[in-house]
Amino acid sequence: MSSQTATPPNNDALQQGAPLHPQPPHHRRTARPPRRRVKASRVVLYATLTAGSLFMVLPFVWMLLTSLKTPVEIASFPPTWIPREWRFENYLEALRAAPFGYYFRNSLFISLGQTTGTVVFGAMTGYALARMRFRGRELVFLLFISMMMVPTYVKVLPQFLMMKMMPLFGGNDWLGQGGTGWLDTWWALIIPGGISPFAIFLFRQFYLTLPRDLEEAARIDGMSEFGIFARIMTPLIKPAIATVALLQFQNSWNNFLWPLLVTTRQDLRVIQLGLAVFQQSETTAWAYLMAGTTLATIPMVLLFLFAQRYFVQGLSGVAVKG
């Protein structure tokens, strides 16, 4: 029997209005400090996030306001934030300076092509590495992981030589000699960006979390392996698809170096190269450059606003499951 048996209150305490089960005084003293610590940590967290958000959005605000200034005001010192004269004509004059319609069409076509290839081939590869058993599966996955560690600029020269020496294209013989291969073609702009090791890694992590009972039930019903992949498993990883699509579209849209290396034709130029017309060797038309950059940024901002819910779910999901 426990020695801490509760004793009933005496008659004097009941007459004085004392509570029947008074709480120990140390309980009331120890309840407040943790609550104050939680509130203080939240204030610090919100202040840090607010400062980080303002720091991140500050370059975009500066770009937008600069695109509406006159060249004299941009060159003035000390610099001003709010334009003294709002010059919206900068956008029309920037559009007249170069064929941005062609550049926008080329960037959109290349971005959609690379995004489609990355989502389709990345999902198929990720599904095979996650749900199918074959010899060397872990080794293949480690090779894909190691590809993520290779810097992009290290891969530029080998990829360029592969495009130039593509057999039987651009005047090349079957050994890839004598011509230009895929240089100055749509193939060179789309094919190298049509697959991504990060996309394969992310798709594999999501496919691993799906219950095996689903595919076993589909096999019992006689469904093929491709049907299980396309109709049963892939519709359940929409956050991963949205995340990969958004990241790949952003990378393709903002790519500058690769289109500059593999194209010389004006009808294959992209919008990031088109912005270079405002940068000359001696001077830079900052107002037109900022106006063109703002127009080039709008599609990415709209795409992120529409897909941000799936994008956050995809990144948080791979962070927890990875």
CSV table of N, CA and C in Angstrom, one decimal, residues 33-179:
chain,number,residue,atom,x,y,z
A,33,PRO,N,7.2,29.9,-16.8
A,33,PRO,CA,8.5,30.2,-17.5
A,33,PRO,C,8.6,29.5,-18.9
A,34,PRO,N,8.1,28.2,-19.0
A,34,PRO,CA,8.2,27.6,-20.4
A,34,PRO,C,7.3,28.3,-21.4
A,35,ARG,N,6.1,28.8,-20.9
A,35,ARG,CA,5.3,29.6,-21.9
A,35,ARG,C,6.0,30.8,-22.4
A,36,ARG,N,6.7,31.5,-21.5
A,36,ARG,CA,7.4,32.7,-21.9
A,36,ARG,C,8.5,32.4,-22.8
A,37,ARG,N,9.2,31.2,-22.6
A,37,ARG,CA,10.3,30.9,-23.5
A,37,ARG,C,9.8,30.6,-24.9
A,38,VAL,N,8.6,29.9,-25.0
A,38,VAL,CA,8.0,29.6,-26.3
A,38,VAL,C,7.7,30.9,-27.1
A,39,LYS,N,7.1,31.8,-26.4
A,39,LYS,CA,6.7,33.1,-27.1
A,39,LYS,C,7.9,33.8,-27.5
A,40,ALA,N,9.0,33.8,-26.7
A,40,ALA,CA,10.2,34.5,-27.1
A,40,ALA,C,10.8,33.9,-28.4
A,41,SER,N,10.8,32.5,-28.4
A,41,SER,CA,11.4,31.9,-29.5
A,41,SER,C,10.6,32.1,-30.8
A,42,ARG,N,9.3,32.2,-30.7
A,42,ARG,CA,8.5,32.5,-31.8
A,42,ARG,C,8.7,33.9,-32.4
A,43,VAL,N,8.9,34.8,-31.5
A,43,VAL,CA,9.2,36.2,-31.9
A,43,VAL,C,10.5,36.3,-32.6
A,44,VAL,N,11.5,35.6,-32.1
A,44,VAL,CA,12.8,35.5,-32.8
A,44,VAL,C,12.7,34.9,-34.1
A,45,LEU,N,11.9,33.8,-34.2
A,45,LEU,CA,11.7,33.1,-35.5
A,45,LEU,C,11.1,33.9,-36.5
A,46,TYR,N,9.9,34.6,-36.1
A,46,TYR,CA,9.2,35.5,-37.1
A,46,TYR,C,10.1,36.7,-37.5
A,47,ALA,N,10.9,37.2,-36.6
A,47,ALA,CA,11.7,38.3,-36.9
A,47,ALA,C,12.8,37.9,-37.9
A,48,THR,N,13.4,36.7,-37.7
A,48,THR,CA,14.4,36.2,-38.6
A,48,THR,C,13.8,35.9,-40.0
A,49,LEU,N,12.6,35.3,-40.0
A,49,LEU,CA,12.0,35.0,-41.3
A,49,LEU,C,11.6,36.3,-42.0
A,50,THR,N,11.1,37.3,-41.3
A,50,THR,CA,10.8,38.5,-41.9
A,50,THR,C,12.0,39.2,-42.5
A,51,ALA,N,13.1,39.3,-41.7
A,51,ALA,CA,14.3,39.9,-42.2
A,51,ALA,C,14.8,39.1,-43.5
A,52,GLY,N,14.8,37.8,-43.4
A,52,GLY,CA,15.3,37.0,-44.6
A,52,GLY,C,14.4,37.2,-45.8
A,53,SER,N,13.1,37.3,-45.6
A,53,SER,CA,12.2,37.6,-46.7
A,53,SER,C,12.4,38.9,-47.4
A,54,LEU,N,12.6,40.0,-46.5
A,54,LEU,CA,12.9,41.3,-47.1
A,54,LEU,C,14.2,41.3,-47.8
A,55,PHE,N,15.2,40.6,-47.2
A,55,PHE,CA,16.5,40.6,-47.9
A,55,PHE,C,16.4,39.9,-49.3
A,56,MET,N,15.6,38.8,-49.4
A,56,MET,CA,15.5,38.1,-50.6
A,56,MET,C,14.7,38.9,-51.7
A,57,VAL,N,13.7,39.7,-51.2
A,57,VAL,CA,12.8,40.4,-52.2
A,57,VAL,C,13.4,41.7,-52.6
A,58,LEU,N,14.4,42.2,-51.8
A,58,LEU,CA,15.0,43.5,-52.1
A,58,LEU,C,15.6,43.7,-53.5
A,59,PRO,N,16.3,42.7,-54.0
A,59,PRO,CA,16.8,42.8,-55.4
A,59,PRO,C,15.7,42.9,-56.5
A,60,PHE,N,14.6,42.2,-56.2
A,60,PHE,CA,13.5,42.3,-57.2
A,60,PHE,C,12.9,43.6,-57.2
A,61,VAL,N,12.7,44.2,-56.0
A,61,VAL,CA,12.1,45.5,-55.9
A,61,VAL,C,13.0,46.6,-56.5
A,62,TRP,N,14.3,46.4,-56.3
A,62,TRP,CA,15.3,47.4,-56.9
A,62,TRP,C,15.2,47.3,-58.4
A,63,MET,N,15.1,46.1,-58.9
A,63,MET,CA,15.0,45.9,-60.4
A,63,MET,C,13.8,46.5,-60.9
A,64,LEU,N,12.6,46.3,-60.3
A,64,LEU,CA,11.4,46.8,-60.7
A,64,LEU,C,11.4,48.4,-60.7
A,65,LEU,N,11.9,49.0,-59.7
A,65,LEU,CA,11.9,50.4,-59.6
A,65,LEU,C,12.9,51.0,-60.6
A,66,THR,N,14.0,50.4,-60.8
A,66,THR,CA,15.0,50.9,-61.7
A,66,THR,C,14.5,50.8,-63.1
A,67,SER,N,13.7,49.9,-63.5
A,67,SER,CA,13.1,49.8,-64.8
A,67,SER,C,12.2,50.9,-65.1
A,68,LEU,N,11.8,51.7,-64.1
A,68,LEU,CA,10.8,52.8,-64.3
A,68,LEU,C,11.5,54.2,-64.2
A,69,LYS,N,12.8,54.2,-64.1
A,69,LYS,CA,13.6,55.5,-63.9
A,69,LYS,C,14.1,56.0,-65.3
A,70,THR,N,14.5,57.2,-65.3
A,70,THR,CA,15.2,57.7,-66.5
A,70,THR,C,16.7,57.4,-66.4
A,71,PRO,N,17.4,57.4,-67.5
A,71,PRO,CA,18.8,57.1,-67.4
A,71,PRO,C,19.6,58.1,-66.6
A,72,VAL,N,19.1,59.4,-66.6
A,72,VAL,CA,19.8,60.4,-65.7
A,72,VAL,C,19.6,60.1,-64.3
A,73,GLU,N,18.4,59.7,-63.9
A,73,GLU,CA,18.2,59.4,-62.5
A,73,GLU,C,18.9,58.2,-62.0
A,74,ILE,N,19.1,57.2,-62.9
A,74,ILE,CA,19.8,56.0,-62.6
A,74,ILE,C,21.3,56.3,-62.3
A,75,ALA,N,21.8,57.2,-63.1
A,75,ALA,CA,23.3,57.6,-62.9
A,75,ALA,C,23.5,58.6,-61.9
A,76,SER,N,22.5,59.1,-61.2
A,76,SER,CA,22.7,60.2,-60.2
A,76,SER,C,23.2,59.6,-58.9
A,77,PHE,N,23.9,60.5,-58.2
A,77,PHE,CA,24.4,60.1,-56.8
A,77,PHE,C,24.0,61.2,-55.8
A,78,PRO,N,23.5,60.8,-54.7
A,78,PRO,CA,23.2,59.5,-54.2
A,78,PRO,C,22.0,58.8,-54.9
A,79,PRO,N,22.0,57.5,-55.0
A,79,PRO,CA,20.9,56.9,-55.7
A,79,PRO,C,19.6,57.0,-54.9
A,80,THR,N,18.5,57.0,-55.7
A,80,THR,CA,17.2,57.1,-55.1
A,80,THR,C,16.4,55.8,-55.3
A,81,TRP,N,15.5,55.5,-54.3
A,81,TRP,CA,14.7,54.3,-54.4
A,81,TRP,C,13.5,54.5,-55.3
A,82,ILE,N,12.7,55.5,-54.9
A,82,ILE,CA,11.4,55.8,-55.6
A,82,ILE,C,11.7,56.7,-56.8
A,83,PRO,N,11.3,56.4,-58.0
A,83,PRO,CA,11.6,57.2,-59.2
A,83,PRO,C,10.9,58.6,-59.1
A,84,ARG,N,11.7,59.6,-59.4
A,84,ARG,CA,11.1,61.0,-59.4
A,84,ARG,C,10.2,61.1,-60.6
A,85,GLU,N,10.5,60.5,-61.7
A,85,GLU,CA,9.7,60.5,-62.9
A,85,GLU,C,9.4,59.0,-63.3
A,86,TRP,N,8.1,58.6,-63.3
A,86,TRP,CA,7.8,57.2,-63.6
A,86,TRP,C,7.8,57.1,-65.1
A,87,ARG,N,8.7,56.3,-65.7
A,87,ARG,CA,8.9,56.2,-67.1
A,87,ARG,C,8.5,54.8,-67.6
A,88,PHE,N,7.2,54.6,-67.8
A,88,PHE,CA,6.7,53.3,-68.3
A,88,PHE,C,7.1,53.0,-69.7
A,89,GLU,N,7.5,54.0,-70.5
A,89,GLU,CA,7.9,53.8,-71.9
A,89,GLU,C,9.1,52.9,-72.0
A,90,ASN,N,9.9,52.7,-70.9
A,90,ASN,CA,11.1,51.9,-71.0
A,90,ASN,C,10.7,50.5,-71.4
A,91,TYR,N,9.5,50.0,-71.0
A,91,TYR,CA,9.2,48.6,-71.4
A,91,TYR,C,8.9,48.5,-72.9
A,92,LEU,N,8.2,49.5,-73.5
A,92,LEU,CA,7.9,49.5,-74.9
A,92,LEU,C,9.2,49.6,-75.7
A,93,GLU,N,10.1,50.5,-75.3
A,93,GLU,CA,11.4,50.7,-76.0
A,93,GLU,C,12.3,49.5,-75.9
A,94,ALA,N,12.2,48.8,-74.7
A,94,ALA,CA,13.0,47.6,-74.6
A,94,ALA,C,12.5,46.5,-75.5
A,95,LEU,N,11.2,46.4,-75.7
A,95,LEU,CA,10.7,45.3,-76.6
A,95,LEU,C,11.0,45.6,-78.0
A,96,ARG,N,11.1,46.9,-78.4
A,96,ARG,CA,11.5,47.3,-79.8
A,96,ARG,C,13.0,47.1,-80.1
A,97,ALA,N,13.8,47.0,-79.0
A,97,ALA,CA,15.3,46.9,-79.2
A,97,ALA,C,15.7,45.6,-79.8
A,98,ALA,N,14.9,44.5,-79.6
A,98,ALA,CA,15.3,43.2,-80.0
A,98,ALA,C,14.0,42.4,-80.2
A,99,PRO,N,14.1,41.3,-81.0
A,99,PRO,CA,12.9,40.5,-81.3
A,99,PRO,C,12.6,39.6,-80.1
A,100,PHE,N,12.1,40.2,-79.0
A,100,PHE,CA,11.8,39.4,-77.8
A,100,PHE,C,10.7,38.4,-78.0
A,101,GLY,N,9.9,38.6,-79.0
A,101,GLY,CA,8.8,37.6,-79.3
A,101,GLY,C,9.5,36.2,-79.6
A,102,TYR,N,10.5,36.3,-80.5
A,102,TYR,CA,11.2,35.0,-80.9
A,102,TYR,C,11.9,34.4,-79.7
A,103,TYR,N,12.6,35.3,-79.0
A,103,TYR,CA,13.4,34.8,-77.8
A,103,TYR,C,12.4,34.2,-76.8
A,104,PHE,N,11.3,34.8,-76.5
A,104,PHE,CA,10.3,34.2,-75.6
A,104,PHE,C,9.8,32.9,-76.1
A,105,ARG,N,9.5,32.8,-77.3
A,105,ARG,CA,9.0,31.5,-77.9
A,105,ARG,C,10.0,30.4,-77.8
A,106,ASN,N,11.3,30.7,-78.1
A,106,ASN,CA,12.4,29.7,-78.0
A,106,ASN,C,12.6,29.3,-76.6
A,107,SER,N,12.6,30.2,-75.6
A,107,SER,CA,12.8,29.8,-74.2
A,107,SER,C,11.7,29.0,-73.8
A,108,LEU,N,10.4,29.3,-74.1
A,108,LEU,CA,9.3,28.5,-73.7
A,108,LEU,C,9.3,27.1,-74.3
A,109,PHE,N,9.7,27.0,-75.6
A,109,PHE,CA,9.7,25.7,-76.2
A,109,PHE,C,10.8,24.8,-75.6
A,110,ILE,N,12.0,25.4,-75.4
A,110,ILE,CA,13.1,24.6,-74.8
A,110,ILE,C,12.7,24.2,-73.4
A,111,SER,N,12.2,25.1,-72.6
A,111,SER,CA,11.9,24.8,-71.2
A,111,SER,C,10.8,23.7,-71.1
A,112,LEU,N,9.8,23.8,-71.9
A,112,LEU,CA,8.7,22.8,-71.9
A,112,LEU,C,9.3,21.4,-72.3
A,113,GLY,N,10.2,21.4,-73.4
A,113,GLY,CA,10.7,20.2,-73.8
A,113,GLY,C,11.6,19.5,-72.8
A,114,GLN,N,12.5,20.3,-72.1
A,114,GLN,CA,13.3,19.7,-71.1
A,114,GLN,C,12.5,19.3,-69.9
A,115,THR,N,11.5,20.1,-69.5
A,115,THR,CA,10.7,19.7,-68.3
A,115,THR,C,9.9,18.4,-68.6
A,116,THR,N,9.4,18.3,-69.8
A,116,THR,CA,8.6,17.0,-70.1
A,116,THR,C,9.6,15.8,-70.1
A,117,GLY,N,10.7,16.0,-70.7
A,117,GLY,CA,11.7,14.8,-70.6
A,117,GLY,C,12.2,14.5,-69.2
A,118,THR,N,12.4,15.5,-68.4
A,118,THR,CA,12.9,15.3,-67.1
A,118,THR,C,11.8,14.6,-66.2
A,119,VAL,N,10.6,15.0,-66.3
A,119,VAL,CA,9.5,14.4,-65.5
A,119,VAL,C,9.3,13.0,-66.0
A,120,VAL,N,9.2,12.7,-67.3
A,120,VAL,CA,8.9,11.4,-67.8
A,120,VAL,C,10.0,10.4,-67.5
A,121,PHE,N,11.2,10.7,-68.0
A,121,PHE,CA,12.3,9.8,-67.8
A,121,PHE,C,12.8,9.7,-66.3
A,122,GLY,N,12.7,10.8,-65.6
A,122,GLY,CA,13.0,10.8,-64.2
A,122,GLY,C,12.1,9.9,-63.4
A,123,ALA,N,10.7,10.0,-63.7
A,123,ALA,CA,9.8,9.2,-63.0
A,123,ALA,C,10.0,7.7,-63.3
A,124,MET,N,10.2,7.4,-64.6
A,124,MET,CA,10.4,6.0,-64.9
A,124,MET,C,11.7,5.4,-64.3
A,125,THR,N,12.8,6.2,-64.3
A,125,THR,CA,14.0,5.7,-63.6
A,125,THR,C,13.8,5.6,-62.1
A,126,GLY,N,13.2,6.6,-61.5
A,126,GLY,CA,13.0,6.5,-60.1
A,126,GLY,C,12.1,5.3,-59.7
A,127,TYR,N,11.1,5.0,-60.5
A,127,TYR,CA,10.2,3.9,-60.2
A,127,TYR,C,11.0,2.6,-60.3
A,128,ALA,N,11.8,2.5,-61.3
A,128,ALA,CA,12.6,1.2,-61.5
A,128,ALA,C,13.6,1.0,-60.3
A,129,LEU,N,14.2,2.1,-59.9
A,129,LEU,CA,15.1,2.0,-58.7
A,129,LEU,C,14.5,1.8,-57.4
A,130,ALA,N,13.2,2.2,-57.3
A,130,ALA,CA,12.5,2.0,-56.0
A,130,ALA,C,11.7,0.8,-55.9
A,131,ARG,N,11.0,0.3,-57.0
A,131,ARG,CA,10.0,-0.7,-56.9
A,131,ARG,C,10.4,-2.0,-57.6
A,132,MET,N,11.4,-2.0,-58.5
A,132,MET,CA,11.8,-3.2,-59.2
A,132,MET,C,13.1,-3.7,-58.7
A,133,ARG,N,13.2,-5.1,-58.6
A,133,ARG,CA,14.4,-5.7,-58.1
A,133,ARG,C,15.2,-6.2,-59.2
A,134,PHE,N,16.4,-5.8,-59.3
A,134,PHE,CA,17.4,-6.3,-60.3
A,134,PHE,C,18.8,-6.2,-59.8
A,135,ARG,N,19.7,-7.0,-60.3
A,135,ARG,CA,21.1,-7.0,-59.9
A,135,ARG,C,21.8,-5.7,-60.2
A,136,GLY,N,22.4,-5.1,-59.2
A,136,GLY,CA,23.2,-3.9,-59.4
A,136,GLY,C,22.3,-2.6,-59.2
A,137,ARG,N,21.1,-2.8,-58.6
A,137,ARG,CA,20.2,-1.6,-58.4
A,137,ARG,C,20.8,-0.6,-57.5
A,138,GLU,N,21.4,-1.0,-56.4
A,138,GLU,CA,22.0,0.0,-55.5
A,138,GLU,C,23.2,0.7,-56.1
A,139,LEU,N,24.0,-0.1,-56.9
A,139,LEU,CA,25.1,0.5,-57.6
A,139,LEU,C,24.7,1.6,-58.6
A,140,VAL,N,23.7,1.3,-59.3
A,140,VAL,CA,23.2,2.3,-60.3
A,140,VAL,C,22.7,3.5,-59.5
A,141,PHE,N,22.0,3.3,-58.4
A,141,PHE,CA,21.5,4.5,-57.7
A,141,PHE,C,22.7,5.3,-57.1
A,142,LEU,N,23.7,4.7,-56.7
A,142,LEU,CA,24.9,5.4,-56.2
A,142,LEU,C,25.6,6.2,-57.3
A,143,LEU,N,25.6,5.6,-58.5
A,143,LEU,CA,26.1,6.4,-59.6
A,143,LEU,C,25.3,7.6,-59.9
A,144,PHE,N,24.0,7.5,-59.8
A,144,PHE,CA,23.2,8.7,-60.0
A,144,PHE,C,23.5,9.8,-58.9
A,145,ILE,N,23.6,9.3,-57.7
A,145,ILE,CA,23.9,10.2,-56.6
A,145,ILE,C,25.3,10.9,-56.8
A,146,SER,N,26.2,10.1,-57.3
A,146,SER,CA,27.6,10.7,-57.5
A,146,SER,C,27.5,11.8,-58.6
A,147,MET,N,26.6,11.6,-59.6
A,147,MET,CA,26.4,12.6,-60.7
A,147,MET,C,26.0,13.9,-60.1
A,148,MET,N,25.2,13.9,-59.0
A,148,MET,CA,24.8,15.1,-58.4
A,148,MET,C,25.9,15.9,-57.8
A,149,MET,N,27.0,15.3,-57.5
A,149,MET,CA,28.2,16.0,-56.9
A,149,MET,C,29.1,16.6,-57.9
A,150,VAL,N,28.9,16.3,-59.2
A,150,VAL,CA,29.7,16.9,-60.2
A,150,VAL,C,29.3,18.3,-60.6
A,151,PRO,N,30.1,19.3,-60.5
A,151,PRO,CA,29.7,20.7,-60.8
A,151,PRO,C,29.2,20.8,-62.3
A,152,THR,N,28.3,21.7,-62.5
A,152,THR,CA,27.8,21.9,-63.9
A,152,THR,C,28.8,22.3,-64.9
A,153,TYR,N,29.7,23.2,-64.5
A,153,TYR,CA,30.7,23.7,-65.5
A,153,TYR,C,31.8,22.6,-65.9
A,154,VAL,N,31.9,21.6,-65.0
A,154,VAL,CA,32.8,20.5,-65.4
A,154,VAL,C,32.2,19.7,-66.5
A,155,LYS,N,30.9,19.6,-66.6
A,155,LYS,CA,30.2,18.8,-67.7
A,155,LYS,C,30.0,19.5,-69.0
A,156,VAL,N,30.3,20.8,-69.0
A,156,VAL,CA,30.0,21.6,-70.2
A,156,VAL,C,30.9,21.2,-71.4
A,157,LEU,N,32.2,21.0,-71.2
A,157,LEU,CA,33.0,20.7,-72.3
A,157,LEU,C,32.7,19.3,-72.9
A,158,PRO,N,32.6,18.2,-72.1
A,158,PRO,CA,32.2,16.9,-72.6
A,158,PRO,C,30.9,16.9,-73.4
A,159,GLN,N,29.9,17.6,-72.8
A,159,GLN,CA,28.6,17.7,-73.5
A,159,GLN,C,28.7,18.4,-74.8
A,160,PHE,N,29.6,19.5,-74.9
A,160,PHE,CA,29.7,20.2,-76.1
A,160,PHE,C,30.4,19.3,-77.2
A,161,LEU,N,31.4,18.5,-76.8
A,161,LEU,CA,32.0,17.6,-77.8
A,161,LEU,C,31.1,16.5,-78.2
A,162,MET,N,30.2,16.1,-77.3
A,162,MET,CA,29.2,15.0,-77.7
A,162,MET,C,28.3,15.6,-78.7
A,163,MET,N,27.8,16.9,-78.5
A,163,MET,CA,26.9,17.5,-79.5
A,163,MET,C,27.6,17.7,-80.9
A,164,LYS,N,28.9,18.1,-80.8
A,164,LYS,CA,29.6,18.3,-82.1
A,164,LYS,C,29.9,17.1,-82.8
A,165,MET,N,30.2,16.0,-82.1
A,165,MET,CA,30.6,14.7,-82.8
A,165,MET,C,29.4,13.7,-82.8
A,166,MET,N,28.2,14.2,-82.9
A,166,MET,CA,27.1,13.3,-83.0
A,166,MET,C,27.1,12.6,-84.4
A,167,PRO,N,27.2,11.3,-84.5
A,167,PRO,CA,27.3,10.6,-85.8
A,167,PRO,C,26.1,10.8,-86.6
A,168,LEU,N,26.4,11.0,-88.0
A,168,LEU,CA,25.4,11.0,-89.0
A,168,LEU,C,24.5,12.3,-88.9
A,169,PHE,N,24.9,13.3,-88.2
A,169,PHE,CA,24.1,14.5,-88.1
A,169,PHE,C,25.0,15.7,-88.5
A,170,GLY,N,24.5,16.7,-89.1
A,170,GLY,CA,25.2,17.9,-89.4
A,170,GLY,C,26.5,17.7,-90.3
A,171,GLY,N,26.4,16.7,-91.2
A,171,GLY,CA,27.5,16.4,-92.1
A,171,GLY,C,28.6,15.5,-91.5
A,172,ASN,N,28.3,15.0,-90.3
A,172,ASN,CA,29.3,14.0,-89.7
A,172,ASN,C,29.2,12.6,-90.3
A,173,ASP,N,30.3,11.9,-90.3
A,173,ASP,CA,30.3,10.5,-90.8
A,173,ASP,C,29.9,9.7,-89.5
A,174,TRP,N,29.9,8.3,-89.7
A,174,TRP,CA,29.5,7.5,-88.6
A,174,TRP,C,30.4,7.5,-87.4
A,175,LEU,N,31.6,8.1,-87.6
A,175,LEU,CA,32.5,8.3,-86.5
A,175,LEU,C,32.4,9.7,-85.8
A,176,GLY,N,31.5,10.5,-86.3
A,176,GLY,CA,31.3,11.8,-85.8
A,176,GLY,C,32.3,12.8,-86.2
A,177,GLN,N,32.9,12.7,-87.4
A,177,GLN,CA,33.9,13.6,-87.9
A,177,GLN,C,33.4,14.2,-89.2
A,178,GLY,N,33.9,15.5,-89.4
A,178,GLY,CA,33.7,16.1,-90.7
A,178,GLY,C,32.6,17.2,-90.7
A,179,GLY,N,31.8,17.3,-89.6
A,179,GLY,CA,30.7,18.2,-89.7
A,179,GLY,C,30.5,18.9,-88.3
